[in-house]
């Protein structure tokens, strides 16, 4: 869990919300 933003993106995905480019940047 070195990137807390990743967890936020996962929550957004589960909620069905649009994920920011942070997800792409993390990958």
Tab-separated table of N, CA and C in Angstrom:
chain	number	residue	atom	x	y	z
A	1	UNK	N	0.850	-1.208	0.000
A	1	UNK	CA	0.000	0.000	0.000
A	1	UNK	C	0.881	1.251	0.000
A	2	UNK	N	1.758	1.335	-0.976
A	2	UNK	CA	2.637	2.504	-1.051
A	2	UNK	C	1.931	3.677	-1.718
A	3	UNK	N	0.809	3.389	-2.373
A	3	UNK	CA	0.062	4.463	-3.028
A	3	UNK	C	-1.384	4.466	-2.548
A	4	UNK	N	-1.745	5.382	-1.642
A	4	UNK	CA	-3.121	5.451	-1.137
A	4	UNK	C	-4.112	5.793	-2.240
A	5	UNK	N	-3.624	6.457	-3.301
A	5	UNK	CA	-4.515	6.829	-4.398
A	5	UNK	C	-5.070	5.585	-5.073
A	6	UNK	N	-4.298	4.508	-5.075
A	6	UNK	CA	-4.761	3.269	-5.700
A	6	UNK	C	-6.005	2.765	-4.979
A	7	UNK	N	-5.988	2.822	-3.648
A	7	UNK	CA	-7.141	2.368	-2.874
A	7	UNK	C	-8.359	3.214	-3.216
A	8	UNK	N	-8.148	4.514	-3.393
A	8	UNK	CA	-9.258	5.405	-3.726
A	8	UNK	C	-9.838	5.012	-5.077
A	9	UNK	N	-8.972	4.685	-6.029
A	9	UNK	CA	-9.447	4.280	-7.352
A	9	UNK	C	-10.238	2.987	-7.264
A	10	UNK	N	-9.789	2.070	-6.431
A	10	UNK	CA	-10.499	0.798	-6.269
A	10	UNK	C	-11.889	1.053	-5.713
A	11	UNK	N	-11.975	1.969	-4.745
A	11	UNK	CA	-13.280	2.303	-4.164
A	11	UNK	C	-14.171	2.918	-5.236
A	12	UNK	N	-13.585	3.768	-6.078
A	12	UNK	CA	-14.360	4.398	-7.155
A	12	UNK	C	-14.864	3.338	-8.124
A	13	UNK	N	-14.011	2.362	-8.432
A	13	UNK	CA	-14.419	1.306	-9.357
A	13	UNK	C	-15.572	0.505	-8.768
A	14	UNK	N	-15.472	0.213	-7.482
A	14	UNK	CA	-16.534	-0.560	-6.828
A	14	UNK	C	-17.825	0.249	-6.787
A	15	UNK	N	-17.687	1.566	-6.633
A	15	UNK	CA	-18.861	2.427	-6.563
A	15	UNK	C	-19.393	2.724	-7.959
A	16	UNK	N	-18.600	2.385	-8.983
A	16	UNK	CA	-19.036	2.625	-10.354
A	16	UNK	C	-18.793	4.058	-10.772
A	17	UNK	N	-17.888	4.734	-10.057
A	17	UNK	CA	-17.594	6.126	-10.397
A	17	UNK	C	-16.453	6.192	-11.403
A	18	UNK	N	-16.412	7.261	-12.179
A	18	UNK	CA	-15.335	7.428	-13.168
A	18	UNK	C	-13.992	7.556	-12.471
A	19	UNK	N	-13.045	6.750	-12.900
A	19	UNK	CA	-11.717	6.772	-12.279
A	19	UNK	C	-10.814	7.755	-13.010
A	20	UNK	N	-10.042	8.499	-12.240
A	20	UNK	CA	-9.152	9.490	-12.841
A	20	UNK	C	-7.965	8.805	-13.499
A	21	UNK	N	-7.089	9.580	-14.108
A	21	UNK	CA	-5.924	9.016	-14.780
A	21	UNK	C	-4.943	8.430	-13.783
A	22	UNK	N	-5.182	8.660	-12.481
A	22	UNK	CA	-4.280	8.124	-11.465
A	22	UNK	C	-4.210	6.605	-11.580
A	23	UNK	N	-5.313	5.977	-11.977
A	23	UNK	CA	-5.324	4.520	-12.087
A	23	UNK	C	-4.361	4.084	-13.192
A	24	UNK	N	-4.406	4.800	-14.308
A	24	UNK	CA	-3.509	4.469	-15.419
A	24	UNK	C	-2.065	4.729	-15.007
A	25	UNK	N	-1.864	5.797	-14.273
A	25	UNK	CA	-0.505	6.146	-13.843
A	25	UNK	C	0.025	5.085	-12.890
A	26	UNK	N	-0.855	4.534	-12.070
A	26	UNK	CA	-0.428	3.519	-11.105
A	26	UNK	C	-0.041	2.237	-11.839
A	27	UNK	N	-0.751	1.932	-12.906
A	27	UNK	CA	-0.447	0.725	-13.656
A	27	UNK	C	0.840	0.917	-14.446
